[in-house]
Short mmCIF file of C-alpha atoms in Angstrom, two decimals:
data_model
loop_
_atom_site.label_atom_id
_atom_site.label_comp_id
_atom_site.label_asym_id
_atom_site.label_seq_id
_atom_site.Cartn_x
_atom_site.Cartn_y
_atom_site.Cartn_z
CA UNK A 343 40.23 20.37 86.66
CA UNK A 344 40.96 23.81 85.33
CA UNK A 345 43.62 23.90 87.93
CA UNK A 346 45.20 20.42 86.68
CA UNK A 347 45.15 21.11 83.06
CA UNK A 348 46.94 24.24 84.15
CA UNK A 349 49.74 22.81 85.99
CA UNK A 350 50.11 19.66 83.70
CA UNK A 351 50.47 22.54 80.81
CA UNK A 352 53.43 24.52 82.76
CA UNK A 353 55.28 21.30 83.56
CA UNK A 354 55.11 20.71 79.92
CA UNK A 355 56.42 24.01 79.17
CA UNK A 356 59.72 24.05 81.85
CA UNK A 357 60.22 20.41 80.51
CA UNK A 358 60.72 21.89 76.78
CA UNK A 359 62.63 25.09 78.08
CA UNK A 360 65.21 22.36 79.80
CA UNK A 361 65.37 20.22 76.62
CA UNK A 362 66.13 23.56 74.75
CA UNK A 363 68.58 25.09 76.73
CA UNK A 364 70.41 21.04 76.85
CA UNK A 365 70.36 21.38 72.87
CA UNK A 366 72.21 24.52 73.37
CA UNK A 367 74.55 23.57 75.84
CA UNK A 368 75.63 20.76 73.35
CA UNK A 369 75.69 23.18 70.44
CA UNK A 370 77.85 25.46 72.64
CA UNK A 371 80.62 23.28 73.21
CA UNK A 372 84.43 24.54 74.12
CA UNK A 373 87.64 23.08 73.28
CA UNK A 374 90.97 24.85 74.33
CA UNK A 375 94.56 24.26 74.85
CA UNK A 376 98.33 25.03 74.46
CA UNK A 377 100.52 25.53 71.85
CA UNK A 378 104.12 25.23 72.77
CA UNK A 379 107.91 24.41 71.78
CA UNK A 380 108.40 20.84 72.57
CA UNK A 381 112.64 21.59 72.43
CA UNK A 382 113.54 18.12 73.44
CA UNK A 383 110.61 16.39 71.63
CA UNK A 384 109.75 14.37 74.60
CA UNK A 385 105.63 15.30 74.02
CA UNK A 386 105.45 17.20 77.79
CA UNK A 387 105.53 20.68 78.64
CA UNK A 388 109.01 21.14 80.30
CA UNK A 389 110.35 23.49 82.49
CA UNK A 390 111.96 26.42 79.82
CA UNK A 391 110.01 25.20 76.88
CA UNK A 392 108.03 28.54 75.50
CA UNK A 393 104.73 28.91 74.07
CA UNK A 394 104.07 29.58 70.92
CA UNK A 395 102.91 32.91 71.23
CA UNK A 396 100.21 35.23 69.09
CA UNK A 397 100.70 32.58 66.75
CA UNK A 398 98.64 30.16 64.28
CA UNK A 399 96.68 27.29 66.83
CA UNK A 400 94.09 24.74 65.55
CA UNK A 401 92.03 24.40 62.63
CA UNK A 402 88.38 22.92 63.60
CA UNK A 403 86.15 21.04 61.20
CA UNK A 404 82.89 19.01 61.66
CA UNK A 405 82.92 16.01 58.86
CA UNK A 406 84.35 17.88 55.83
CA UNK A 407 82.66 21.45 57.11
CA UNK A 408 85.49 23.70 58.17
CA UNK A 409 84.26 25.47 61.12
CA UNK A 410 86.79 28.04 62.01
CA UNK A 411 90.82 28.82 62.63
CA UNK A 412 91.82 29.94 65.99
CA UNK A 413 95.45 31.24 67.26
CA UNK A 414 97.36 31.37 70.09
CA UNK A 415 97.64 34.33 72.65
CA UNK A 416 100.49 36.00 74.42
CA UNK A 417 100.88 32.79 77.09
CA UNK A 418 100.63 30.11 73.66
CA UNK A 419 96.61 29.14 74.62
CA UNK A 420 93.64 28.66 71.98
CA UNK A 421 90.12 28.86 72.70
CA UNK A 422 87.21 28.10 70.50
CA UNK A 423 83.47 28.49 71.67
CA UNK A 424 80.05 27.83 70.39
CA UNK A 425 81.33 24.48 68.50
CA UNK A 426 79.16 21.18 67.96
CA UNK A 427 79.18 19.41 70.76
CA UNK A 428 80.69 16.23 69.11
CA UNK A 429 82.37 14.64 65.86
CA UNK A 430 84.78 17.44 65.76
CA UNK A 431 88.31 17.05 63.78
CA UNK A 432 91.11 19.49 65.29
CA UNK A 433 94.14 20.08 63.54
CA UNK A 434 97.27 21.46 64.69
CA UNK A 435 97.85 24.50 62.46
CA UNK A 436 101.35 24.33 62.65
CA UNK A 437 103.06 21.51 60.98
CA UNK A 438 103.94 23.07 57.62
CA UNK A 439 106.69 24.63 58.84
CA UNK A 440 107.33 22.98 62.67
CA UNK A 441 107.57 19.22 63.66
CA UNK A 442 104.87 17.85 65.40
CA UNK A 443 106.02 15.99 68.85
CA UNK A 444 102.60 15.15 69.33
CA UNK A 445 99.41 14.03 67.62
CA UNK A 446 98.94 16.92 64.96
CA UNK A 447 95.32 15.33 63.86
CA UNK A 448 92.66 14.25 66.53
CA UNK A 449 89.14 13.20 65.30
CA UNK A 450 85.90 12.94 66.68
CA UNK A 451 86.27 14.86 69.51
CA UNK A 452 84.14 16.96 71.55
CA UNK A 453 84.37 19.71 74.26
CA UNK A 454 87.69 19.47 75.91
CA UNK A 455 91.61 20.69 76.27
CA UNK A 456 93.72 19.37 73.74
CA UNK A 457 97.55 20.56 73.86
CA UNK A 458 99.60 20.54 70.73
CA UNK A 459 103.74 20.27 70.72
CA UNK A 460 106.09 21.54 68.01
CA UNK A 461 109.86 21.96 67.47
CA UNK A 462 111.41 24.23 65.48
CA UNK A 463 114.83 24.20 63.72
CA UNK A 464 117.89 25.31 65.64
CA UNK A 465 121.23 27.28 64.02
CA UNK A 466 123.92 26.93 66.21
CA UNK A 467 128.01 27.27 66.38
CA UNK A 468 131.15 28.45 67.41
CA UNK A 469 132.10 31.87 67.81
CA UNK A 470 136.20 32.73 68.29
CA UNK A 471 139.26 34.55 67.48
CA UNK A 472 140.83 32.28 64.49
CA UNK A 473 144.22 33.81 64.90
CA UNK A 474 145.84 31.32 62.80
CA UNK A 475 143.14 31.27 60.37
CA UNK A 476 143.14 27.81 60.26
CA UNK A 477 139.59 27.00 60.85
CA UNK A 478 139.80 24.94 63.92
CA UNK A 479 139.05 25.80 67.16
CA UNK A 480 142.84 25.07 69.39
CA UNK A 481 143.03 25.84 72.68
CA UNK A 482 144.23 29.29 74.23
CA UNK A 483 141.85 30.95 70.52
CA UNK A 484 139.80 33.24 72.62
CA UNK A 485 135.92 32.53 72.24
CA UNK A 486 133.66 35.15 71.90
CA UNK A 487 130.49 36.57 72.93
CA UNK A 488 128.58 36.60 69.76
CA UNK A 489 124.68 37.89 69.56
CA UNK A 490 124.12 37.06 65.91
CA UNK A 491 120.94 37.27 64.56
CA UNK A 492 118.51 35.28 62.23
CA UNK A 493 115.62 37.18 60.88
CA UNK A 494 114.23 38.82 63.71
CA UNK A 495 115.62 36.74 66.34
CA UNK A 496 118.87 37.16 68.47
CA UNK A 497 120.96 34.35 69.54
CA UNK A 498 121.60 33.27 72.92
CA UNK A 499 124.86 33.46 73.63
CA UNK A 500 127.28 30.90 76.14
CA UNK A 501 131.23 30.80 76.57
CA UNK A 502 132.27 30.51 72.80
CA UNK A 503 129.37 29.81 71.18
CA UNK A 504 125.95 31.02 69.98
CA UNK A 505 122.05 29.38 69.02
CA UNK A 506 118.27 30.65 67.50
CA UNK A 507 116.20 27.78 68.35
CA UNK A 508 112.25 27.73 67.46
CA UNK A 509 113.04 28.53 63.99
CA UNK A 510 110.30 27.82 61.35
CA UNK A 511 111.11 26.21 57.96
CA UNK A 512 112.49 28.25 54.97
CA UNK A 513 115.28 30.49 54.31
CA UNK A 514 116.04 33.02 56.75
CA UNK A 515 119.04 36.24 56.64
CA UNK A 516 121.98 34.94 58.78
CA UNK A 517 123.57 38.82 60.29
CA UNK A 518 127.02 38.25 62.16
CA UNK A 519 127.53 40.54 65.15
CA UNK A 520 129.46 43.89 64.50
CA UNK A 521 132.08 43.08 67.11
CA UNK A 522 134.28 46.15 67.85
CA UNK A 523 137.94 45.77 66.37
CA UNK A 524 137.81 42.62 65.14
CA UNK A 525 136.98 41.41 61.99
CA UNK A 526 135.22 38.01 60.38
CA UNK A 527 137.70 35.91 58.71
CA UNK A 528 137.24 34.88 54.70
CA UNK A 529 135.89 32.38 54.70
CA UNK A 530 132.99 30.38 52.48
CA UNK A 531 130.42 30.10 55.35
CA UNK A 532 129.55 34.09 55.28
CA UNK A 533 129.79 36.84 52.93
CA UNK A 534 132.99 38.55 54.16
CA UNK A 535 131.90 42.53 53.18
CA UNK A 536 128.66 42.08 55.12
CA UNK A 537 128.64 39.37 57.24
CA UNK A 538 125.54 38.09 56.05
CA UNK A 539 124.25 34.54 54.41
CA UNK A 540 120.93 33.04 53.14
CA UNK A 541 120.31 29.72 55.66
CA UNK A 542 117.80 27.50 54.89
CA UNK A 543 116.39 25.68 58.23
CA UNK A 544 114.62 22.50 57.61
CA UNK A 545 111.48 21.47 60.42
CA UNK A 546 113.13 20.56 63.11
CA UNK A 547 116.82 20.70 61.69
CA UNK A 548 119.54 21.80 63.25
CA UNK A 549 122.31 24.13 61.05
CA UNK A 550 125.88 24.35 62.20
CA UNK A 551 127.10 27.68 60.99
CA UNK A 552 130.76 28.81 62.83
CA UNK A 553 131.96 32.38 62.78
CA UNK A 554 135.52 32.83 63.23
CA UNK A 555 137.08 36.37 63.95
CA UNK A 556 140.64 37.72 63.86
CA UNK A 557 142.24 41.28 64.75
CA UNK A 558 142.66 43.33 61.08
CA UNK A 559 145.19 45.44 59.98
CA UNK A 560 143.56 48.90 58.78
CA UNK A 561 144.79 50.93 55.65
CA UNK A 562 143.04 52.92 53.85
CA UNK A 563 144.78 55.11 50.79
CA UNK A 564 143.28 58.16 48.52
CA UNK A 565 145.21 58.40 45.37
CA UNK A 566 145.70 61.20 42.72
CA UNK A 567 142.47 63.86 42.74
CA UNK A 568 141.22 63.96 38.94
CA UNK A 569 139.43 66.89 38.16
CA UNK A 570 137.26 67.30 35.00
CA UNK A 571 137.60 69.86 32.82
CA UNK A 572 141.36 70.21 33.48
CA UNK A 573 141.88 73.21 32.98
CA UNK A 574 145.17 75.66 33.78
CA UNK A 575 143.23 78.01 35.10
CA UNK A 576 139.68 78.44 35.99
CA UNK A 577 136.72 81.35 35.72
CA UNK A 578 134.79 82.44 39.09
CA UNK A 579 131.51 80.14 39.17
CA UNK A 580 132.93 77.09 36.99
CA UNK A 581 131.67 73.92 37.84
CA UNK A 582 134.03 71.46 38.14
CA UNK A 583 133.99 67.38 38.95
CA UNK A 584 136.55 65.61 41.19
CA UNK A 585 137.04 62.29 41.15
CA UNK A 586 138.31 60.74 44.76
CA UNK A 587 139.62 57.11 44.86
CA UNK A 588 139.81 54.85 48.16
CA UNK A 589 141.25 51.88 48.09
CA UNK A 590 141.03 49.76 51.08
CA UNK A 591 144.73 47.99 51.61
CA UNK A 592 143.92 46.30 54.78
CA UNK A 593 143.66 43.12 55.21
CA UNK A 594 139.64 43.05 56.14
CA UNK A 595 136.29 44.80 54.73
CA UNK A 596 136.28 48.04 56.58
CA UNK A 597 134.53 51.63 55.33
CA UNK A 598 135.97 54.57 56.61
CA UNK A 599 134.78 58.55 55.78
CA UNK A 600 136.44 61.79 54.79
CA UNK A 601 137.10 65.45 54.16
CA UNK A 602 137.65 68.47 51.68
CA UNK A 603 139.30 70.51 53.78
CA UNK A 604 138.72 73.98 54.36
CA UNK A 605 137.41 74.56 50.91
CA UNK A 606 135.46 77.93 49.91
CA UNK A 607 133.76 76.04 46.88
CA UNK A 608 130.01 75.26 46.94
CA UNK A 609 129.20 71.74 46.95
CA UNK A 610 126.96 70.69 44.31
CA UNK A 611 126.38 67.22 44.72
CA UNK A 612 127.82 64.08 45.26
CA UNK A 613 127.87 60.25 43.78
CA UNK A 614 125.59 57.21 45.26
CA UNK A 615 128.62 55.50 47.32
CA UNK A 616 128.63 57.92 49.99
CA UNK A 617 126.53 59.44 52.43
CA UNK A 618 127.07 63.57 53.12
CA UNK A 619 127.50 63.84 56.86
CA UNK A 620 128.15 67.97 56.63
CA UNK A 621 127.73 69.73 53.53
CA UNK A 622 129.90 73.34 54.59
CA UNK A 623 133.52 74.05 53.89
CA UNK A 624 133.88 71.57 51.33
CA UNK A 625 132.22 68.79 52.69
CA UNK A 626 132.35 65.47 54.90
CA UNK A 627 131.69 61.84 53.47
CA UNK A 628 131.07 58.63 54.79
CA UNK A 629 131.21 55.50 52.29
CA UNK A 630 127.89 53.51 52.81
CA UNK A 631 129.37 50.16 52.43
CA UNK A 632 132.72 48.75 53.52
CA UNK A 633 134.82 47.78 50.82
CA UNK A 634 136.85 44.47 50.62
CA UNK A 635 140.47 44.41 51.06
CA UNK A 636 142.18 45.19 47.47
CA UNK A 637 139.08 46.80 46.57
CA UNK A 638 138.58 50.62 45.31
CA UNK A 639 135.71 53.19 45.17
CA UNK A 640 135.25 56.34 42.80
CA UNK A 641 133.56 58.67 44.85
CA UNK A 642 132.53 62.20 42.54
CA UNK A 643 131.87 64.71 43.75
CA UNK A 644 130.63 68.20 41.71
CA UNK A 645 131.49 72.02 42.68
CA UNK A 646 130.92 75.57 42.27
CA UNK A 647 133.65 77.70 41.91
CA UNK A 648 131.88 80.39 43.57
CA UNK A 649 135.02 82.08 45.45
CA UNK A 650 138.21 83.82 44.05
CA UNK A 651 140.51 82.41 46.72
CA UNK A 652 140.08 78.57 45.90
CA UNK A 653 143.52 77.31 45.63
CA UNK A 654 143.28 73.57 45.98
CA UNK A 655 141.32 70.56 46.22
CA UNK A 656 142.46 68.77 49.56
CA UNK A 657 141.44 65.29 51.19
CA UNK A 658 141.91 63.71 54.01
CA UNK A 659 140.66 60.21 54.70
CA UNK A 660 139.93 59.49 58.35
CA UNK A 661 140.89 56.33 60.21
CA UNK A 662 138.78 53.08 59.71
CA UNK A 663 137.35 51.07 62.25
CA UNK A 664 140.48 49.03 62.30
CA UNK A 665 143.14 52.25 62.55
CA UNK A 666 145.41 52.86 59.67
CA UNK A 667 148.89 51.43 59.87
CA UNK A 668 150.37 54.05 57.45
CA UNK A 669 148.65 57.51 57.45
CA UNK A 670 150.98 59.14 54.58
CA UNK A 671 148.62 57.74 51.94
CA UNK A 672 145.53 59.39 53.69
CA UNK A 673 145.92 62.93 52.26
CA UNK A 674 146.05 63.95 48.59
CA UNK A 675 145.93 67.48 47.37
CA UNK A 676 145.50 69.13 43.64
CA UNK A 677 146.19 72.91 42.86
CA UNK A 678 143.87 74.55 41.11
CA UNK A 679 143.75 78.51 40.14
CA UNK A 680 140.33 80.63 39.94
CA UNK A 681 140.77 84.19 38.01
CA UNK A 682 138.43 86.71 38.53
CA UNK A 683 137.37 88.46 35.37
CA UNK A 684 138.12 91.89 34.80
CA UNK A 685 135.50 95.04 34.38
CA UNK A 686 135.46 95.93 30.53
CA UNK A 687 132.79 98.71 31.22
CA UNK A 688 134.18 102.54 29.85
CA UNK A 689 134.70 104.66 32.46
CA UNK A 690 132.22 107.97 31.85
CA UNK A 691 134.76 110.53 34.08
CA UNK A 692 137.97 110.67 35.91
CA UNK A 693 138.64 113.69 37.75
CA UNK A 694 141.73 114.50 40.27
CA UNK A 695 141.14 113.70 43.97
CA UNK A 696 140.49 117.22 45.84
CA UNK A 697 143.04 118.75 47.41
CA UNK A 698 143.06 119.76 51.16
CA UNK A 699 145.12 122.22 52.50
CA UNK A 700 145.26 123.96 55.86
CA UNK A 701 146.85 126.94 54.61
CA UNK A 702 145.59 130.07 52.51
CA UNK A 703 143.41 128.64 49.38
CA UNK A 704 145.78 128.17 46.49
CA UNK A 705 144.18 130.71 43.37
CA UNK A 706 146.42 128.67 40.59
CA UNK A 707 144.85 126.06 38.70
CA UNK A 708 144.92 122.37 40.07
CA UNK A 709 146.31 119.47 38.39
CA UNK A 710 143.32 117.78 36.80
CA UNK A 711 143.98 113.84 35.15
CA UNK A 712 143.90 113.35 31.77
CA UNK A 713 140.77 113.18 29.76
CA UNK A 714 138.46 110.94 28.78
CA UNK A 715 136.13 110.00 25.97
CA UNK A 716 133.49 111.36 27.40
CA UNK A 717 131.47 115.07 26.23
CA UNK A 718 129.77 115.56 29.47
CA UNK A 719 131.02 118.16 31.36
CA UNK A 720 132.63 116.70 34.80
CA UNK A 721 130.24 117.47 37.68
CA UNK A 722 133.11 118.43 40.60
CA UNK A 723 131.69 118.80 44.41
CA UNK A 724 133.21 120.64 46.63
CA UNK A 725 136.66 119.87 48.04
CA UNK A 726 138.01 121.31 51.18
CA UNK A 727 137.24 123.70 53.37
CA UNK A 728 139.70 126.72 51.31
CA UNK A 729 138.98 124.73 47.47
CA UNK A 730 136.03 126.38 45.96
CA UNK A 731 134.30 125.47 42.13
CA UNK A 732 135.59 128.93 40.99
CA UNK A 733 138.96 127.99 42.49
CA UNK A 734 139.24 125.16 40.05
CA UNK A 735 138.60 126.88 36.76
CA UNK A 736 141.26 129.64 37.49
CA UNK A 737 138.72 132.92 37.75
CA UNK A 738 139.11 135.04 40.64
CA UNK A 739 136.36 134.92 42.99
CA UNK A 740 136.51 138.79 44.50
CA UNK A 741 134.24 140.40 41.93
CA UNK A 742 131.60 138.03 42.31
CA UNK A 743 131.53 138.60 46.03
CA UNK A 744 131.10 142.38 45.87
CA UNK A 745 128.19 141.85 43.36
CA UNK A 746 126.39 139.26 45.58
CA UNK A 747 126.66 141.76 48.47
CA UNK A 748 125.15 145.12 46.57
CA UNK A 749 122.05 142.55 45.40
CA UNK A 750 121.71 141.24 49.12
CA UNK A 751 121.82 145.20 50.12
CA UNK A 752 119.31 145.96 47.65
CA UNK A 753 116.94 143.36 48.81
CA UNK A 754 117.24 144.32 52.68
CA UNK A 755 116.48 148.24 51.40
CA UNK A 756 113.43 147.27 49.34
CA UNK A 757 112.05 145.00 52.56
CA UNK A 758 112.10 148.00 54.52
CA UNK A 759 110.85 150.33 53.07
CA UNK A 760 107.66 148.48 52.06
CA UNK A 761 106.73 147.63 55.66
CA UNK A 762 107.44 151.38 56.11
CA UNK A 763 104.39 152.19 53.84
CA UNK A 764 102.27 149.89 55.31
CA UNK A 765 103.14 151.50 59.19
#
């Protein structure tokens, strides 16, 4: 009887465990699926339609209770686990910026696979050389491969066209491609100087934006240099400001650089319109922004005149991106004069240079410079090999030599006598 009771109790325990396991499985439901760009809007995943990678996926509720948000991976797939087994509401989390091409809200769902299609906006247009600048693409006008950018996206290009797809709703920065040796045509579509434009793209909308280019004529000129303060002669270590006026005489926005040629003065500073590309020998400078046709800019450079051999400020303007049809106005020179101050300290002693001869010493007085205001006697160093200080005073040296010889002889005799006594 006891064995029967034990078996019944064990079976009951197993049933309880199984029942509990079923309940856990029901409360651990999984939903997953794909979010993709349905470019043709047919609600099916077609070849060439990309996933919405590493973005927003779905939001999940049970009734009014919010459960969670689940994003997509690199393949555009989302996955949510541990959900209630039923009564789930699943919303596509992208309909605020993309147009939905499938049902965007699913109600009373359980575990399963649910895919969501969205369609982004598109910016597209032509890119070509508008030779006559009439704004119309004619036969024979050259098409261009123009990798424009919209935000962080680079346009795909075709022969004479471009296209940026899967754009979320909002305002985006469009940047036209900088095509070497070509310039954008001045038009209301784009800012001529920068090639940029703010473009608003609606949900799933298509925006047309043509980009027209032409082959421009480049011509930069530099005006007369203005130096302040204006002086006839500058003192050593004076600081001056040099104003360099650059004008774009070409027919397209362009930028350039220039040098202050072979100038020994020290560059102190430059105004914000330029980048200093080389600070030595006067400096080399590059404009930070392109200038529109007819526009000018005043570049202010400050120098310290710390060398005496400065004779001029000499500016040479380099070619811009579109060359230069008139290089004669690319050079400007402003002569200046820098004076080194003379020393005002009084001289303490002036003597004649010592004379040097190869013959016998001259006993007569030598010629000396004019007397100075100093009251200190001149200390004269020995001159040539036959020149002595006594000769410079006019005194005869022979008596002094005799006296010196007698004293030296007496000293030697005294030394020898002392040694003999010790012996």
